[in-house]
């Protein structure tokens, strides 16, 4: 395939950026989207130009590093698919593809397509963990968890922290990310001792980082590569209200 790429280029956080046009040929439909960017960078390097900076790590849809806005959609057109698992067969020969970084005040651009998502790490550090000392691992059946709760907790725990929910939300809210972490632990007996302080600390940190408020647009759920439901946000709100009243 032959494609026209419009790629966001920005040399530093304090510099203005722009979309740069590139033409790329020899694109295989079996390439992943990140392999497309590898091909582009090989072409740029061979011609003595600066390669495009982009984030990646596992390339298996697990780590959440491949945060790209593709044609205005977080992670691209394929539902429940991270950018690294998006294949070029989803595009057509001659297509124009616009590639941009996440757009959120709390995610400042580092360079080109790379943004600083450490705000999510700070939300996790505020309370997304169990700190009580449990000693050695207990026998699995000593803490019974209802199957429904166990499955829902696991669903929320699959959040990979990619930030697509923030990028897609009109308010740049991190409510789905934060709620997935709060709801996951609130459903399990190990998370109960700290559940009240956890929801306060994490939501306050979310606000302090400059994320917007949730207004139930549902865009976060639509683009989440793990299909996490906005039911998690309702759970977080209930946890919060039970804590302050």
PDB file of C-alpha atoms in Angstrom, residues 47-200:
ATOM      1  CA  UNK A  47      17.531  10.461   4.214  1.00  0.00           C
ATOM      2  CA  UNK A  48      19.300  12.172   7.117  1.00  0.00           C
ATOM      3  CA  UNK A  49      16.150  13.458   8.790  1.00  0.00           C
ATOM      4  CA  UNK A  50      15.125  13.324  12.436  1.00  0.00           C
ATOM      5  CA  UNK A  51      13.032  10.198  13.177  1.00  0.00           C
ATOM      6  CA  UNK A  52       9.625  10.503  14.810  1.00  0.00           C
ATOM      7  CA  UNK A  53       9.587   9.925  18.559  1.00  0.00           C
ATOM      8  CA  UNK A  54       6.794   7.628  19.733  1.00  0.00           C
ATOM      9  CA  UNK A  55       6.183   5.541  22.835  1.00  0.00           C
ATOM     10  CA  UNK A  56       6.108   1.747  22.916  1.00  0.00           C
ATOM     11  CA  UNK A  57       7.309  -1.175  24.972  1.00  0.00           C
ATOM     12  CA  UNK A  58       5.714  -4.629  24.944  1.00  0.00           C
ATOM     13  CA  UNK A  59       3.870  -4.322  21.596  1.00  0.00           C
ATOM     14  CA  UNK A  60       1.441  -6.919  22.931  1.00  0.00           C
ATOM     15  CA  UNK A  61      -1.419  -4.695  24.113  1.00  0.00           C
ATOM     16  CA  UNK A  62      -0.414  -5.059  27.761  1.00  0.00           C
ATOM     17  CA  UNK A  63       1.761  -2.146  28.891  1.00  0.00           C
ATOM     18  CA  UNK A  64      -0.331   0.795  27.622  1.00  0.00           C
ATOM     19  CA  UNK A  65       2.648   2.726  26.256  1.00  0.00           C
ATOM     20  CA  UNK A  66       1.470   2.977  22.633  1.00  0.00           C
ATOM     21  CA  UNK A  67      -0.638   6.078  23.163  1.00  0.00           C
ATOM     22  CA  UNK A  68      -1.536   7.565  19.772  1.00  0.00           C
ATOM     23  CA  UNK A  69      -4.473   9.501  18.389  1.00  0.00           C
ATOM     24  CA  UNK A  70      -5.127   8.085  14.896  1.00  0.00           C
ATOM     25  CA  UNK A  71      -7.477   9.993  12.608  1.00  0.00           C
ATOM     26  CA  UNK A  72      -8.947  11.685  15.665  1.00  0.00           C
ATOM     27  CA  UNK A  73      -9.616   8.439  17.543  1.00  0.00           C
ATOM     28  CA  UNK A  74      -7.638   7.141  20.505  1.00  0.00           C
ATOM     29  CA  UNK A  75      -5.798   3.964  19.434  1.00  0.00           C
ATOM     30  CA  UNK A  76      -7.427   4.096  15.998  1.00  0.00           C
ATOM     31  CA  UNK A  77     -10.557   2.631  14.400  1.00  0.00           C
ATOM     32  CA  UNK A  78     -10.530  -0.907  15.781  1.00  0.00           C
ATOM     33  CA  UNK A  79     -12.569  -1.411  18.957  1.00  0.00           C
ATOM     34  CA  UNK A  80     -10.864  -2.805  22.073  1.00  0.00           C
ATOM     35  CA  UNK A  81      -7.486  -2.663  20.367  1.00  0.00           C
ATOM     36  CA  UNK A  82      -4.339  -0.865  21.495  1.00  0.00           C
ATOM     37  CA  UNK A  83      -2.288   0.917  18.832  1.00  0.00           C
ATOM     38  CA  UNK A  84       0.393  -1.777  18.871  1.00  0.00           C
ATOM     39  CA  UNK A  85      -2.242  -4.413  18.031  1.00  0.00           C
ATOM     40  CA  UNK A  86      -3.807  -2.350  15.229  1.00  0.00           C
ATOM     41  CA  UNK A  87      -2.909  -3.711  11.790  1.00  0.00           C
ATOM     42  CA  UNK A  88      -2.656  -1.878   8.496  1.00  0.00           C
ATOM     43  CA  UNK A  89      -5.340  -4.105   6.974  1.00  0.00           C
ATOM     44  CA  UNK A  90      -7.751  -1.710   8.692  1.00  0.00           C
ATOM     45  CA  UNK A  91      -6.689   0.980   6.200  1.00  0.00           C
ATOM     46  CA  UNK A  92      -6.866   1.230   2.419  1.00  0.00           C
ATOM     47  CA  UNK A  93      -4.290   1.957  -0.254  1.00  0.00           C
ATOM     48  CA  UNK A  94      -4.049   5.712  -0.766  1.00  0.00           C
ATOM     49  CA  UNK A  95      -5.471   6.615   2.651  1.00  0.00           C
ATOM     50  CA  UNK A  96      -4.378   9.717   4.531  1.00  0.00           C
ATOM     51  CA  UNK A  97      -3.671   8.957   8.198  1.00  0.00           C
ATOM     52  CA  UNK A  98      -3.361  11.721  10.803  1.00  0.00           C
ATOM     53  CA  UNK A  99      -1.207  10.718  13.788  1.00  0.00           C
ATOM     54  CA  UNK A 100      -1.170  12.913  16.896  1.00  0.00           C
ATOM     55  CA  UNK A 101      -0.300  12.610  20.600  1.00  0.00           C
ATOM     56  CA  UNK A 102      -2.862  12.519  23.405  1.00  0.00           C
ATOM     57  CA  UNK A 103      -4.387  15.964  23.946  1.00  0.00           C
ATOM     58  CA  UNK A 104      -4.779  16.828  27.628  1.00  0.00           C
ATOM     59  CA  UNK A 105      -3.383  19.484  29.929  1.00  0.00           C
ATOM     60  CA  UNK A 106      -2.309  16.779  32.351  1.00  0.00           C
ATOM     61  CA  UNK A 107      -0.383  14.977  29.569  1.00  0.00           C
ATOM     62  CA  UNK A 108       2.223  17.500  28.367  1.00  0.00           C
ATOM     63  CA  UNK A 109       3.976  16.650  25.107  1.00  0.00           C
ATOM     64  CA  UNK A 110       7.603  15.598  25.606  1.00  0.00           C
ATOM     65  CA  UNK A 111       8.525  15.312  21.935  1.00  0.00           C
ATOM     66  CA  UNK A 112       6.573  14.515  18.762  1.00  0.00           C
ATOM     67  CA  UNK A 113       4.081  11.782  19.712  1.00  0.00           C
ATOM     68  CA  UNK A 114       5.412  11.173  23.238  1.00  0.00           C
ATOM     69  CA  UNK A 115       3.504  12.594  26.199  1.00  0.00           C
ATOM     70  CA  UNK A 116       4.234  12.552  29.918  1.00  0.00           C
ATOM     71  CA  UNK A 117       1.584  10.334  31.565  1.00  0.00           C
ATOM     72  CA  UNK A 118       3.168  10.336  35.007  1.00  0.00           C
ATOM     73  CA  UNK A 119       0.030  12.030  36.363  1.00  0.00           C
ATOM     74  CA  UNK A 120      -1.615   8.596  36.248  1.00  0.00           C
ATOM     75  CA  UNK A 121       1.274   7.157  38.252  1.00  0.00           C
ATOM     76  CA  UNK A 122       0.763   9.801  40.921  1.00  0.00           C
ATOM     77  CA  UNK A 123      -2.937   8.932  41.163  1.00  0.00           C
ATOM     78  CA  UNK A 124      -1.946   5.302  41.702  1.00  0.00           C
ATOM     79  CA  UNK A 125       0.641   6.298  44.303  1.00  0.00           C
ATOM     80  CA  UNK A 126      -2.067   8.215  46.184  1.00  0.00           C
ATOM     81  CA  UNK A 127      -3.982   5.044  47.029  1.00  0.00           C
ATOM     82  CA  UNK A 128      -4.203   2.425  44.296  1.00  0.00           C
ATOM     83  CA  UNK A 129      -2.699  -0.321  46.416  1.00  0.00           C
ATOM     84  CA  UNK A 130      -3.212  -2.435  49.542  1.00  0.00           C
ATOM     85  CA  UNK A 131      -0.680  -1.546  52.227  1.00  0.00           C
ATOM     86  CA  UNK A 132      -1.902  -3.602  55.189  1.00  0.00           C
ATOM     87  CA  UNK A 133       0.528  -6.303  56.256  1.00  0.00           C
ATOM     88  CA  UNK A 134      -0.932  -9.692  55.470  1.00  0.00           C
ATOM     89  CA  UNK A 135       2.106 -11.833  56.148  1.00  0.00           C
ATOM     90  CA  UNK A 136       2.534 -14.819  53.869  1.00  0.00           C
ATOM     91  CA  UNK A 137       0.021 -15.436  51.113  1.00  0.00           C
ATOM     92  CA  UNK A 138      -3.212 -16.865  52.588  1.00  0.00           C
ATOM     93  CA  UNK A 139      -4.792 -20.064  51.371  1.00  0.00           C
ATOM     94  CA  UNK A 140      -6.902 -19.199  48.320  1.00  0.00           C
ATOM     95  CA  UNK A 141     -10.209 -20.354  49.780  1.00  0.00           C
ATOM     96  CA  UNK A 142      -9.791 -18.622  53.152  1.00  0.00           C
ATOM     97  CA  UNK A 143     -11.139 -15.322  51.749  1.00  0.00           C
ATOM     98  CA  UNK A 144     -14.244 -16.265  49.777  1.00  0.00           C
ATOM     99  CA  UNK A 145     -15.241 -13.814  47.043  1.00  0.00           C
ATOM    100  CA  UNK A 146     -18.515 -14.151  45.189  1.00  0.00           C
ATOM    101  CA  UNK A 147     -17.919 -15.172  41.545  1.00  0.00           C
ATOM    102  CA  UNK A 148     -19.678 -12.086  40.184  1.00  0.00           C
ATOM    103  CA  UNK A 149     -17.594  -9.724  42.292  1.00  0.00           C
ATOM    104  CA  UNK A 150     -14.409 -11.581  41.461  1.00  0.00           C
ATOM    105  CA  UNK A 151     -15.082 -11.337  37.717  1.00  0.00           C
ATOM    106  CA  UNK A 152     -15.998  -7.652  37.885  1.00  0.00           C
ATOM    107  CA  UNK A 153     -12.890  -6.881  39.947  1.00  0.00           C
ATOM    108  CA  UNK A 154     -10.774  -8.720  37.380  1.00  0.00           C
ATOM    109  CA  UNK A 155     -12.409  -6.759  34.538  1.00  0.00           C
ATOM    110  CA  UNK A 156     -11.493  -3.475  36.235  1.00  0.00           C
ATOM    111  CA  UNK A 157      -7.985  -4.731  37.016  1.00  0.00           C
ATOM    112  CA  UNK A 158      -7.296  -5.185  33.289  1.00  0.00           C
ATOM    113  CA  UNK A 159      -6.900  -1.391  32.910  1.00  0.00           C
ATOM    114  CA  UNK A 160      -3.463  -0.805  31.378  1.00  0.00           C
ATOM    115  CA  UNK A 161      -3.266   2.909  32.176  1.00  0.00           C
ATOM    116  CA  UNK A 162      -2.772   3.972  28.566  1.00  0.00           C
ATOM    117  CA  UNK A 163      -4.712   7.225  28.986  1.00  0.00           C
ATOM    118  CA  UNK A 164      -7.022   6.720  25.999  1.00  0.00           C
ATOM    119  CA  UNK A 165      -9.980   7.544  28.248  1.00  0.00           C
ATOM    120  CA  UNK A 166      -8.425  10.940  29.008  1.00  0.00           C
ATOM    121  CA  UNK A 167      -7.585  11.642  25.375  1.00  0.00           C
ATOM    122  CA  UNK A 168     -11.097  10.814  24.159  1.00  0.00           C
ATOM    123  CA  UNK A 169     -13.021  12.611  26.895  1.00  0.00           C
ATOM    124  CA  UNK A 170     -14.236  16.140  25.951  1.00  0.00           C
ATOM    125  CA  UNK A 171     -13.291  17.176  29.500  1.00  0.00           C
ATOM    126  CA  UNK A 172      -9.953  15.316  29.564  1.00  0.00           C
ATOM    127  CA  UNK A 173     -11.197  13.425  32.603  1.00  0.00           C
ATOM    128  CA  UNK A 174      -9.279  10.563  34.188  1.00  0.00           C
ATOM    129  CA  UNK A 175     -12.410   9.296  35.924  1.00  0.00           C
ATOM    130  CA  UNK A 176     -12.469   5.910  34.171  1.00  0.00           C
ATOM    131  CA  UNK A 177      -8.821   5.176  34.981  1.00  0.00           C
ATOM    132  CA  UNK A 178      -9.198   6.236  38.610  1.00  0.00           C
ATOM    133  CA  UNK A 179     -12.539   4.476  38.978  1.00  0.00           C
ATOM    134  CA  UNK A 180     -11.175   1.207  37.602  1.00  0.00           C
ATOM    135  CA  UNK A 181      -8.484   1.211  40.290  1.00  0.00           C
ATOM    136  CA  UNK A 182     -10.860   2.246  43.085  1.00  0.00           C
ATOM    137  CA  UNK A 183     -13.620  -0.185  42.071  1.00  0.00           C
ATOM    138  CA  UNK A 184     -11.230  -3.093  41.596  1.00  0.00           C
ATOM    139  CA  UNK A 185      -9.966  -2.904  45.159  1.00  0.00           C
ATOM    140  CA  UNK A 186     -13.319  -1.983  46.735  1.00  0.00           C
ATOM    141  CA  UNK A 187     -14.792  -5.269  45.493  1.00  0.00           C
ATOM    142  CA  UNK A 188     -12.142  -7.426  47.132  1.00  0.00           C
ATOM    143  CA  UNK A 189     -11.866  -8.111  50.892  1.00  0.00           C
ATOM    144  CA  UNK A 190      -8.160  -7.187  50.841  1.00  0.00           C
ATOM    145  CA  UNK A 191      -9.102  -3.654  49.763  1.00  0.00           C
ATOM    146  CA  UNK A 192     -11.783  -2.992  52.368  1.00  0.00           C
ATOM    147  CA  UNK A 193      -9.636  -1.698  55.281  1.00  0.00           C
ATOM    148  CA  UNK A 194      -8.400   1.285  53.245  1.00  0.00           C
ATOM    149  CA  UNK A 195     -11.364   1.817  50.926  1.00  0.00           C
ATOM    150  CA  UNK A 196     -12.514   5.124  52.460  1.00  0.00           C
ATOM    151  CA  UNK A 197      -9.144   6.828  52.472  1.00  0.00           C
ATOM    152  CA  UNK A 198      -8.299   5.357  49.063  1.00  0.00           C
ATOM    153  CA  UNK A 199     -11.197   6.958  47.201  1.00  0.00           C
ATOM    154  CA  UNK A 200     -10.584  10.336  48.853  1.00  0.00           C
TER     155      UNK A 200
END
